Amino acid sequence: MKFDKTQNAADVVAELRDGMTIGIGGWGPRRKPMALVREILKSDLKDLTVVGYGGTDMGMLCAAGKVKKLIYGFVSLDFIPLEPFFRKAREAGSLEALELDEGQLHWGLRAAAMRLPFLPTRVGLATDQIAKIDPCLRTVTSPYADGEVLLAMPALKLDVALLHVHRADRLGNTRLYSPDPFFDEWFARAADRSFVSCEDLVDQMASDEADAKCNPFERNLVTGVVHTPGGAHPTSHVPSYGWDAAHLKRYCAAAETDDGWQQYAAEFLHGDEAAYQQAIGGVDAILKLPRQVF
Amino acid sequence: MTTNFTLAELLICACADVWAKEGEVLATGIGIIPRIAQGLAKLTHSPQLMITDGEAYLVETPVVIGAKNHEGRSYGGWMPYSRVFDNLWGGRRHALVGPVQVDRWGQANLSCIGNFEKPKRQMLGLRGFPGNSINHANSMFVPNHGPRVFVEGEVDLVCSVGYKPERWPTGIKQDFMRIHHIVTDLCVMDFGGPDHAVRVIRLHPGISFEQVQAATGFPLIAAPEMRETDHPTDEQLAVIRALDPKDVRSRQLKDDPPGVRS
């Protein structure tokens, strides 16, 4: 029997259900599985809880009315500090928001990964987080002699994680070559099922030792593999390509008008991924986007 | 001593001083002026500081502001975000951060203005403020000293912890927090007063204590050792120019004011 996890983006989205909790890897405008997000935008899915270090993924899902609750460390495009559609949704009071410290978010994913109800931390104590953001957060007292009171960061269990990597094989082995792998590993471990989109697809990895160390998480965490070259656009996929600053500026300008999202969607999201890539100038234009220098 | 320097350059030097006696910590300056300052600190009084390239690697030579490519860079180590958290939760870091509101207890807000459920204005969110502030020393950079930043009561949403006793009931460990300096466009302040009250320790050239007090929503103490902020030296100005050859610093403060104001 053949061992092959490849699927297309529509197959992945067909596995999702209303009300699911979906974690999305990457960081702000970096390495977001946008081809999979675009497929969700086209679907009838609703009432999602979306978890992550957000960028255009969270902004677009908010704009399209897909989100019931956001659990986020931030929602930012870095060079544009605040994601404008996220800001609109927050200021309209139209979604539930669990705002977390960036480190707390990874701690909650780790708790879920280890199938624990919570992990203790000092982060969040002596702030307004419990009183004003989430009254459901609880503290726990150390059972040892120190008796220290700590915040019990609840596990952030995910139904599904969506991640974008440089290379994958049909078995679900993956490679990440970016400077920072971010917390994709913990999204994969915290989720019942992980779907990975990739720039390059090979039948079976045959790496040397150095390349094998670029494997961010094990293949038994991966349910499906989707081949989507350029699939992180308009976010970056360093070292392959940078984020598309011109496109992101245009997307943000759309947030300034009442029907801006509808206009953006009509121009770029009317068809499949091939149509999207045609609308933004072709996959070669994506692959030529220069890497940002910091 | 030269008097031909801008306010931005004076603030870069005052910001660099926050790391002067902090040991071998990860120095993180958020924003252009704090980032030039961390490089200045490392290249002058504090070579032991760890700094990053702004992405994921540790550098021993600060990266020049506005570099167009990665040519000539060399790295001492790797610092992805996961290691930033691992390192900062262990305490060996001093960050220089830019909050939107600060209160008399040093509590700071970066999250939102108004009510959290439906904010009048959503800002950046908690980001790393809760974790940074309870785990290691922090300083703040406020380029627009005024009563809307330094508020009369508590900040709208406490993101980073401060010295308000009611926030620290028995069992919650306050030992690892410390707010070092607040550098503003008017002065430098610390928390050295009775019960950590805010004191002015340096006044920028041409600024009076009364001006600072009038721009602050809570009472300030003039520290006994309060004096004028040191002017940048020629050596410091040369390092600043080398770190910022395109003069990006001149666009950070409205109208790029001179260092000595009248």
Coordinates of C-alpha atoms in Angstrom, one line a residue:
Chain A
M1 CA 0.0 0.0 0.0
K2 CA 1.3 3.5 -0.9
F3 CA 2.2 5.8 1.9
D4 CA 1.4 9.3 0.5
K5 CA 0.0 12.3 2.4
T6 CA -0.3 14.7 -0.5
Q7 CA -3.6 16.5 -0.9
N8 CA -4.8 19.7 -2.5
A9 CA -5.8 22.8 -0.5
A10 CA -9.5 22.2 -1.1
D11 CA -9.2 18.7 0.4
V12 CA -7.7 20.2 3.6
V13 CA -10.4 22.7 4.0
A14 CA -13.0 20.0 3.4
E15 CA -11.7 18.4 6.6
L16 CA -12.4 21.5 8.6
R17 CA -15.7 22.2 10.4
D18 CA -17.5 25.3 11.8
G19 CA -16.4 26.2 15.3
M20 CA -13.0 24.5 15.1
T21 CA -9.9 25.8 16.8
I22 CA -7.3 26.3 14.2
G23 CA -3.6 27.3 15.0
I24 CA -1.7 29.0 12.2
G25 CA 2.2 28.9 12.2
G26 CA 4.5 31.7 11.1
W27 CA 4.9 35.1 12.7
G28 CA 3.2 38.4 11.6
P29 CA 4.1 38.9 8.0
R30 CA 6.4 35.9 7.9
R31 CA 5.9 32.3 6.6
K32 CA 2.1 32.2 6.8
P33 CA 0.3 29.3 5.0
M34 CA -1.7 31.8 3.0
A35 CA -2.7 29.5 0.2
L36 CA -4.5 27.4 2.8
V37 CA -5.9 30.6 4.4
R38 CA -7.2 31.8 1.0
E39 CA -9.0 28.4 0.6
I40 CA -10.7 29.0 4.0
L41 CA -11.7 32.5 2.9
K42 CA -13.5 31.0 -0.1
S43 CA -15.3 28.3 2.0
D44 CA -18.5 28.5 4.0
L45 CA -16.6 27.9 7.3
K46 CA -17.6 30.1 10.2
D47 CA -17.3 30.6 14.0
L48 CA -13.6 29.6 14.0
T49 CA -11.3 30.1 16.9
V50 CA -7.9 31.1 15.4
V51 CA -4.7 30.9 17.4
G52 CA -1.3 32.3 16.6
Y53 CA 1.2 35.1 16.1
G54 CA -1.0 36.8 13.7
G55 CA -0.5 38.7 10.5
T56 CA -2.6 38.8 7.2
D57 CA -3.9 35.4 8.1
M58 CA -5.9 36.7 11.1
G59 CA -6.7 40.0 9.5
M60 CA -8.2 38.4 6.4
L61 CA -10.1 35.8 8.4
C62 CA -11.5 38.6 10.6
A63 CA -12.4 40.7 7.5
A64 CA -14.2 37.8 5.9
G65 CA -16.3 37.1 9.0
K66 CA -14.8 33.7 9.7
V67 CA -13.7 34.3 13.2
K68 CA -15.6 33.9 16.5
K69 CA -12.6 34.1 18.8
L70 CA -9.0 35.1 18.3
I71 CA -6.2 33.9 20.6
Y72 CA -3.1 35.9 19.7
G73 CA 0.3 37.1 20.8
F74 CA -0.1 40.0 18.5
V75 CA -1.6 40.7 15.0
S76 CA 1.0 42.8 13.2
L77 CA 2.7 43.2 9.8
D78 CA 6.0 44.4 11.4
F79 CA 6.6 47.4 9.1
I80 CA 2.9 48.2 9.5
P81 CA 2.7 47.7 13.3
L82 CA -1.0 47.0 13.6
E83 CA -3.0 44.7 11.2
P84 CA -5.7 47.1 10.1
F85 CA -8.6 44.5 9.6
F86 CA -7.8 43.1 13.1
R87 CA -7.9 46.6 14.5
K88 CA -11.3 47.3 12.8
A89 CA -12.7 44.0 14.2
R90 CA -11.4 44.8 17.7
E91 CA -12.7 48.4 17.7
A92 CA -16.1 47.2 16.5
G93 CA -16.2 44.7 19.4
S94 CA -17.2 42.0 16.9
L95 CA -15.1 39.1 18.2
E96 CA -14.0 37.4 21.4
A97 CA -10.3 38.2 22.1
L98 CA -7.8 36.4 24.2
E99 CA -4.8 38.6 24.2
L100 CA -1.7 36.9 25.4
D101 CA 1.9 37.7 26.1
E102 CA 4.0 36.2 23.2
G103 CA 5.7 33.8 25.6
Q104 CA 2.4 32.8 27.2
L105 CA 1.1 31.7 23.9
H106 CA 4.0 29.3 23.3
W107 CA 3.6 28.1 26.9
G108 CA -0.1 27.2 26.2
L109 CA 0.8 25.3 23.1
R110 CA 3.5 23.4 25.0
A111 CA 1.0 22.5 27.7
A112 CA -1.3 21.1 25.0
A113 CA 1.6 19.3 23.3
M114 CA 2.4 17.5 26.6
R115 CA -1.4 16.8 27.1
L116 CA -1.2 18.8 30.4
P117 CA -4.1 21.0 31.5
F118 CA -1.8 24.0 32.1
L119 CA 1.8 25.0 32.7
P120 CA 2.8 27.4 35.5
T121 CA 4.5 30.7 34.8
R122 CA 5.0 34.1 36.4
V123 CA 4.0 35.8 33.1
G124 CA 0.8 37.7 33.4
L125 CA 0.8 38.1 37.2
A126 CA 0.5 41.7 38.6
T127 CA -0.9 42.9 35.3
D128 CA -4.6 43.5 34.2
Q129 CA -4.7 40.3 32.1
I130 CA -6.9 38.3 34.5
A131 CA -9.1 41.2 35.6
K132 CA -9.7 42.8 32.2
I133 CA -8.8 40.3 29.4
D134 CA -9.7 36.8 30.7
P135 CA -11.4 36.3 34.1
C136 CA -11.2 32.6 33.4
L137 CA -7.4 32.5 34.0
R138 CA -6.5 31.0 37.3
T139 CA -3.5 30.9 39.6
V140 CA -1.9 27.9 41.2
T141 CA 0.1 27.7 44.4
S142 CA 3.4 25.8 44.4
P143 CA 3.0 22.6 46.6
Y144 CA 6.7 22.9 47.7
A145 CA 8.2 25.0 50.5
D146 CA 8.4 28.2 48.5
G147 CA 4.6 28.4 48.3
E148 CA 4.9 30.7 45.3
V149 CA 1.7 31.7 43.5
L150 CA 1.9 31.3 39.7
L151 CA -0.4 31.8 36.7
A152 CA -1.7 28.5 35.4
M153 CA -1.5 29.0 31.6
P154 CA -4.2 26.8 30.2
A155 CA -3.4 24.4 27.4
L156 CA -4.2 25.8 24.0
K157 CA -5.4 22.6 22.4
L158 CA -5.8 22.9 18.6
D159 CA -8.1 20.8 16.4
V160 CA -5.9 21.6 13.4
A161 CA -2.6 23.4 12.7
L162 CA -1.8 25.0 9.4
L163 CA 1.9 25.5 8.6
H164 CA 4.1 26.5 5.6
V165 CA 7.5 25.0 5.1
H166 CA 10.2 25.1 2.5
R167 CA 10.2 21.4 1.5
A168 CA 8.2 18.3 2.3
D169 CA 8.0 14.8 1.0
R170 CA 5.0 12.6 0.4
L171 CA 5.5 10.9 3.8
G172 CA 5.1 14.1 5.7
N173 CA 8.8 14.8 6.4
T174 CA 9.4 18.5 6.4
R175 CA 12.3 21.0 6.1
L176 CA 12.5 24.6 7.3
Y177 CA 15.4 26.8 6.1
S178 CA 14.3 30.1 7.5
P179 CA 16.5 32.1 10.0
D180 CA 13.8 31.6 12.6
P181 CA 11.5 28.5 12.8
F182 CA 9.2 30.5 15.1
F183 CA 6.8 28.2 17.0
D184 CA 5.6 26.0 14.2
E185 CA 6.9 22.9 16.1
W186 CA 4.5 23.7 19.0
F187 CA 1.5 24.3 16.8
A188 CA 2.1 20.9 15.2
R189 CA 2.5 19.2 18.6
A190 CA -0.6 21.0 20.1
A191 CA -2.9 20.0 17.3
D192 CA -4.8 16.8 16.7
R193 CA -4.0 17.1 13.0
S194 CA -1.5 19.3 11.1
F195 CA -1.6 20.2 7.5
V196 CA 1.6 21.5 5.9
S197 CA 1.9 23.5 2.7
C198 CA 5.3 23.5 1.0
E199 CA 7.2 25.3 -1.6
D200 CA 9.0 22.1 -2.9
L201 CA 7.6 18.6 -2.9
V202 CA 9.8 15.6 -3.2
D203 CA 8.8 11.9 -3.2
Q204 CA 11.1 11.0 -0.3
M205 CA 13.7 13.0 1.6
A206 CA 17.3 11.8 1.3
S207 CA 19.2 14.3 3.4
D208 CA 22.7 14.4 4.9
E209 CA 23.0 15.0 8.6
A210 CA 23.1 18.8 8.4
D211 CA 20.0 19.0 6.3
A212 CA 18.1 16.4 8.4
K213 CA 18.5 18.8 11.4
C214 CA 16.3 21.3 9.5
N215 CA 13.4 19.0 10.1
P216 CA 11.2 21.1 12.5
F217 CA 8.9 18.3 13.7
E218 CA 8.3 14.6 13.1
R219 CA 6.2 13.3 10.3
N220 CA 3.8 11.4 12.7
L221 CA 2.4 14.9 13.5
V222 CA 1.6 15.6 9.9
T223 CA -1.7 14.5 8.4
G224 CA -1.6 16.2 5.0
V225 CA 1.0 17.8 2.6
V226 CA -0.1 20.4 0.1
H227 CA 2.3 21.5 -2.7
T228 CA 1.8 25.4 -3.0
P229 CA 4.9 27.2 -4.5
G230 CA 4.6 30.8 -3.6
G231 CA 1.9 29.8 -1.0
A232 CA 3.1 32.2 1.7
H233 CA 2.5 35.3 -0.4
P234 CA 2.0 38.1 0.5
T235 CA 4.0 37.1 3.6
S236 CA 7.7 36.2 3.4
H237 CA 9.3 32.9 3.0
V238 CA 13.0 33.6 3.7
P239 CA 15.4 32.8 2.2
S240 CA 13.2 32.0 -0.8
Y241 CA 11.4 35.3 -1.0
G242 CA 10.6 38.4 1.1
W243 CA 7.2 39.8 2.0
D244 CA 5.4 41.8 -0.7
A245 CA 5.5 45.3 0.8
A246 CA 3.6 46.9 -2.0
H247 CA 0.8 44.4 -1.9
L248 CA 0.6 44.6 1.9
K249 CA 0.4 48.4 1.7
R250 CA -2.4 48.2 -0.8
Y251 CA -4.2 45.6 1.3
C252 CA -3.9 47.9 4.4
A253 CA -5.2 50.9 2.4
A254 CA -8.3 48.8 1.6
A255 CA -9.1 48.7 5.4
E256 CA -9.6 52.5 5.2
T257 CA -12.8 52.2 3.2
D258 CA -16.1 50.5 4.2
D259 CA -16.2 48.1 1.3
G260 CA -12.4 47.8 1.0
W261 CA -12.3 44.1 1.9
Q262 CA -15.0 43.3 -0.7
Q263 CA -12.9 45.2 -3.3
Y264 CA -9.7 43.4 -2.3
A265 CA -11.5 40.0 -2.4
A266 CA -13.1 40.8 -5.7
E267 CA -9.7 41.6 -7.2
F268 CA -7.6 38.9 -5.7
L269 CA -9.7 36.1 -4.2
H270 CA -12.3 35.4 -7.0
G271 CA -10.8 32.2 -8.2
D272 CA -8.3 29.4 -7.2
E273 CA -4.6 29.9 -6.2
A274 CA -3.6 30.0 -9.9
A275 CA -6.0 32.9 -10.4
Y276 CA -4.6 34.6 -7.3
Q277 CA -1.1 34.3 -8.6
Q278 CA -2.1 35.6 -12.0
A279 CA -3.7 38.6 -10.3
I280 CA -0.6 39.5 -8.4
G281 CA 1.8 39.0 -11.4
G282 CA 2.6 35.3 -11.4
V283 CA 4.5 32.9 -9.2
D284 CA 7.8 34.1 -10.7
A285 CA 7.1 37.6 -9.4
I286 CA 6.7 36.1 -5.9
L287 CA 9.9 34.1 -6.0
K288 CA 11.8 37.2 -7.0
L289 CA 10.6 39.3 -4.1
P290 CA 13.7 40.4 -2.3
R291 CA 14.3 39.4 1.3
Q292 CA 13.9 42.2 3.8
V293 CA 17.1 43.4 5.5
F294 CA 16.9 44.3 9.2
Chain B
M1 CA 32.8 69.8 24.4
T2 CA 30.6 70.2 21.3
T3 CA 27.2 71.7 21.4
N4 CA 26.5 70.8 17.8
F5 CA 24.3 67.8 18.3
T6 CA 20.6 67.0 17.9
L7 CA 18.1 66.0 20.5
A8 CA 17.9 62.6 18.8
E9 CA 21.7 62.2 19.3
L10 CA 21.4 63.3 23.0
L11 CA 18.6 60.7 23.5
I12 CA 20.6 58.0 21.9
C13 CA 23.4 58.6 24.4
A14 CA 21.0 58.8 27.3
C15 CA 19.4 55.5 26.1
A16 CA 22.8 53.8 25.8
D17 CA 23.5 54.6 29.4
V18 CA 20.7 52.4 30.6
W19 CA 23.0 49.4 29.8
A20 CA 26.1 50.9 31.4
K21 CA 26.2 48.7 34.6
E22 CA 24.0 45.8 33.6
G23 CA 26.5 43.1 33.0
E24 CA 26.4 40.4 30.3
V25 CA 22.7 40.8 29.3
L26 CA 20.8 40.6 26.1
A27 CA 20.2 44.3 25.2
T28 CA 17.0 44.8 23.2
G29 CA 16.2 48.3 22.0
I30 CA 12.9 48.5 20.2
G31 CA 12.7 51.3 17.6
I32 CA 15.4 53.3 15.8
I33 CA 16.7 55.5 18.7
P34 CA 16.9 52.6 21.2
R35 CA 18.4 50.3 18.5
I36 CA 21.2 52.8 17.7
A37 CA 21.6 53.2 21.5
Q38 CA 22.2 49.5 22.0
G39 CA 24.9 49.5 19.4
L40 CA 26.5 52.6 20.9
A41 CA 26.5 51.0 24.4
K42 CA 28.2 47.9 23.0
L43 CA 30.8 49.8 21.0
T44 CA 31.7 52.2 23.9
H45 CA 31.2 51.3 27.6
S46 CA 29.6 47.8 27.4
P47 CA 31.3 45.4 25.0
Q48 CA 29.9 42.5 26.9
L49 CA 26.3 43.1 25.8
M50 CA 24.6 40.6 23.6
I51 CA 22.7 42.1 20.7
T52 CA 21.0 40.7 17.6
D53 CA 20.8 41.6 14.0
G54 CA 17.1 42.3 14.4
E55 CA 16.1 39.0 12.9
A56 CA 17.4 35.8 14.4
Y57 CA 21.2 35.9 15.0
L58 CA 23.6 37.3 17.6
V59 CA 26.2 39.8 16.3
E60 CA 29.3 41.2 18.0
T61 CA 29.4 44.1 15.5
P62 CA 26.1 46.0 15.6
V63 CA 24.2 46.0 12.3
V64 CA 24.1 49.4 10.6
I65 CA 20.7 51.0 10.4
G66 CA 19.2 50.9 6.8
A67 CA 21.6 48.3 5.5
K68 CA 20.6 47.2 2.0
N69 CA 22.0 43.6 2.1
H70 CA 23.6 41.0 4.4
E71 CA 27.1 41.4 3.0
G72 CA 29.9 41.3 5.5
R73 CA 27.8 40.1 8.4
S74 CA 29.2 37.5 10.8
Y75 CA 27.3 35.9 13.6
G76 CA 28.3 34.9 17.1
G77 CA 25.3 32.8 17.7
W78 CA 21.6 32.0 17.0
M79 CA 18.7 33.8 18.7
P80 CA 15.4 32.7 17.3
Y81 CA 12.3 33.9 19.2
S82 CA 12.1 30.7 21.1
R83 CA 15.6 31.4 22.6
V84 CA 14.7 35.0 23.3
F85 CA 11.9 33.7 25.6
D86 CA 14.1 31.0 27.1
N87 CA 16.8 33.5 27.8
L88 CA 14.5 36.3 29.1
W89 CA 12.6 34.0 31.4
G90 CA 16.0 33.3 33.0
G91 CA 16.4 37.0 33.6
R92 CA 19.6 37.9 31.7
R93 CA 18.1 40.6 29.6
H94 CA 17.5 44.4 29.8
A95 CA 15.0 45.7 27.3
L96 CA 14.4 49.4 26.3
V97 CA 10.7 49.5 25.3
G98 CA 8.3 52.2 24.1
P99 CA 5.0 52.1 26.0
V100 CA 2.0 54.3 25.1
Q101 CA 0.9 55.0 28.7
V102 CA 3.0 54.9 32.0
D103 CA 1.7 55.5 35.5
R104 CA 3.4 56.6 38.8
W105 CA 4.1 53.0 39.7
G106 CA 5.9 52.3 36.4
Q107 CA 3.1 50.2 35.1
A108 CA 2.9 50.5 31.3
N109 CA 0.2 50.0 28.6
L110 CA 0.7 49.0 25.0
S111 CA -2.6 47.1 24.5
C112 CA -5.5 49.4 24.0
I113 CA -7.1 52.7 25.1
G114 CA -10.5 52.4 26.7
N115 CA -12.4 49.2 27.5
F116 CA -10.7 45.9 26.4
E117 CA -14.0 44.3 25.1
K118 CA -14.5 47.2 22.7
P119 CA -11.5 49.4 22.8
K120 CA -11.6 53.0 21.8
R121 CA -8.3 52.3 20.2
Q122 CA -6.7 49.0 19.7
M123 CA -2.9 49.3 20.0
L124 CA -0.2 46.7 19.7
G125 CA -1.4 44.4 22.4
L126 CA 0.4 42.9 25.4
R127 CA 3.3 41.8 23.1
G128 CA 6.1 40.7 25.4
F129 CA 5.4 43.3 28.2
P130 CA 4.0 40.9 30.9
G131 CA 6.9 38.4 30.5
N132 CA 9.6 41.0 30.1
S133 CA 8.6 43.1 33.0
I134 CA 8.2 40.3 35.6
N135 CA 11.4 38.5 34.6
H136 CA 14.1 41.1 34.0
A137 CA 15.1 44.7 34.1
N138 CA 13.5 47.1 31.7
S139 CA 13.9 50.8 30.8
M140 CA 11.5 52.9 28.8
F141 CA 11.9 55.4 26.0
V142 CA 9.2 58.0 25.6
P143 CA 9.9 60.5 22.8
N144 CA 6.7 62.6 23.5
H145 CA 6.7 63.4 27.3
G146 CA 3.2 64.6 28.1
P147 CA 0.3 64.0 30.5
R148 CA -1.4 61.6 27.9
V149 CA 1.6 59.3 28.3
F150 CA 2.4 59.9 32.0
V151 CA -1.2 59.5 33.2
E152 CA -2.6 60.8 36.5
G153 CA -4.2 57.5 37.6
E154 CA -3.5 53.9 36.5
V155 CA -2.8 53.1 32.9
D156 CA -5.9 51.9 31.0
L157 CA -4.6 48.3 30.9
V158 CA -1.6 47.2 32.9
C159 CA 0.6 45.3 30.5
S160 CA 3.9 45.5 32.3
V161 CA 4.3 45.2 36.0
G162 CA 5.3 48.1 38.3
Y163 CA 5.7 49.0 41.9
K164 CA 2.1 49.2 43.0
P165 CA 2.0 47.2 46.3
E166 CA -1.7 46.1 45.8
R167 CA -0.6 44.1 42.7
W168 CA 1.8 42.0 44.7
P169 CA -0.2 39.9 47.2
T170 CA 1.6 37.3 49.3
G171 CA 3.0 34.5 47.2
I172 CA 3.5 36.5 44.0
K173 CA 7.3 36.9 43.5
Q174 CA 8.3 40.4 42.8
D175 CA 12.1 39.7 43.1
F176 CA 13.0 39.6 39.4
M177 CA 11.3 42.9 38.3
R178 CA 13.2 46.2 38.1
I179 CA 12.4 49.4 36.2
H180 CA 15.7 51.1 35.6
H181 CA 15.4 54.4 33.7
I182 CA 12.7 56.3 31.7
V183 CA 14.3 58.3 29.0
T184 CA 12.1 61.0 27.5
D185 CA 12.5 64.0 25.2
L186 CA 12.6 66.2 28.3
C187 CA 14.6 64.2 31.0
V188 CA 15.7 60.9 32.5
M189 CA 13.8 59.5 35.4
D190 CA 14.3 56.6 37.8
F191 CA 12.3 54.9 40.6
G192 CA 14.6 55.9 43.4
G193 CA 12.2 57.9 45.6
P194 CA 10.4 56.7 48.7
D195 CA 8.5 53.5 47.9
H196 CA 9.9 53.6 44.4
A197 CA 8.4 57.1 43.6
V198 CA 9.5 58.5 40.3
R199 CA 12.4 61.0 40.4
V200 CA 14.0 63.2 37.8
I201 CA 17.7 62.5 37.7
R202 CA 18.7 64.3 34.5
L203 CA 17.3 67.3 32.7
H204 CA 18.0 67.7 29.0
P205 CA 19.8 71.0 28.1
G206 CA 17.4 73.9 28.3
I207 CA 14.6 72.0 30.1
S208 CA 13.5 72.9 33.7
F209 CA 12.1 70.5 36.4
E210 CA 8.9 72.7 36.4
Q211 CA 8.5 72.0 32.6
V212 CA 8.8 68.3 33.2
Q213 CA 6.4 68.3 36.1
A214 CA 3.8 70.3 34.1
A215 CA 4.0 67.6 31.4
T216 CA 3.5 64.8 33.8
G217 CA 0.2 63.6 35.3
F218 CA 1.6 62.6 38.7
P219 CA 3.9 64.3 41.2
L220 CA 7.7 64.0 40.5
I221 CA 10.6 64.2 42.9
A222 CA 13.7 66.2 42.0
A223 CA 16.6 63.8 42.9
P224 CA 19.3 65.4 45.0
E225 CA 21.8 64.5 42.3
M226 CA 19.6 65.9 39.5
R227 CA 21.7 67.7 36.9
E228 CA 21.9 68.3 33.2
T229 CA 22.1 65.3 30.9
D230 CA 25.6 64.7 29.6
H231 CA 26.2 66.1 26.2
P232 CA 27.3 63.6 23.5
T233 CA 31.1 63.4 23.2
D234 CA 32.8 63.6 19.8
E235 CA 33.6 59.9 20.1
Q236 CA 29.9 59.1 20.8
L237 CA 28.8 61.2 17.8
A238 CA 31.3 59.4 15.5
V239 CA 30.0 56.0 16.6
I240 CA 26.4 57.2 16.1
R241 CA 27.2 58.4 12.6
A242 CA 28.8 55.1 11.8
L243 CA 25.8 53.1 13.1
D244 CA 23.3 55.3 11.2
P245 CA 25.1 56.6 8.1
K246 CA 21.8 57.6 6.4
D247 CA 20.8 59.8 9.3
V248 CA 17.5 57.9 9.9
R249 CA 17.7 59.3 13.5
S250 CA 16.9 62.8 12.2
R251 CA 13.4 61.6 11.2
Q252 CA 12.5 60.1 14.6
L253 CA 11.5 63.3 16.4
K254 CA 9.2 66.0 14.9
D255 CA 11.3 68.7 13.2
D256 CA 14.6 67.1 14.4
P257 CA 15.1 69.6 17.4
P258 CA 18.6 70.7 18.4
G259 CA 20.1 69.0 21.5
V260 CA 20.2 72.3 23.4
R261 CA 16.8 73.9 23.6
S262 CA 16.2 77.5 24.6

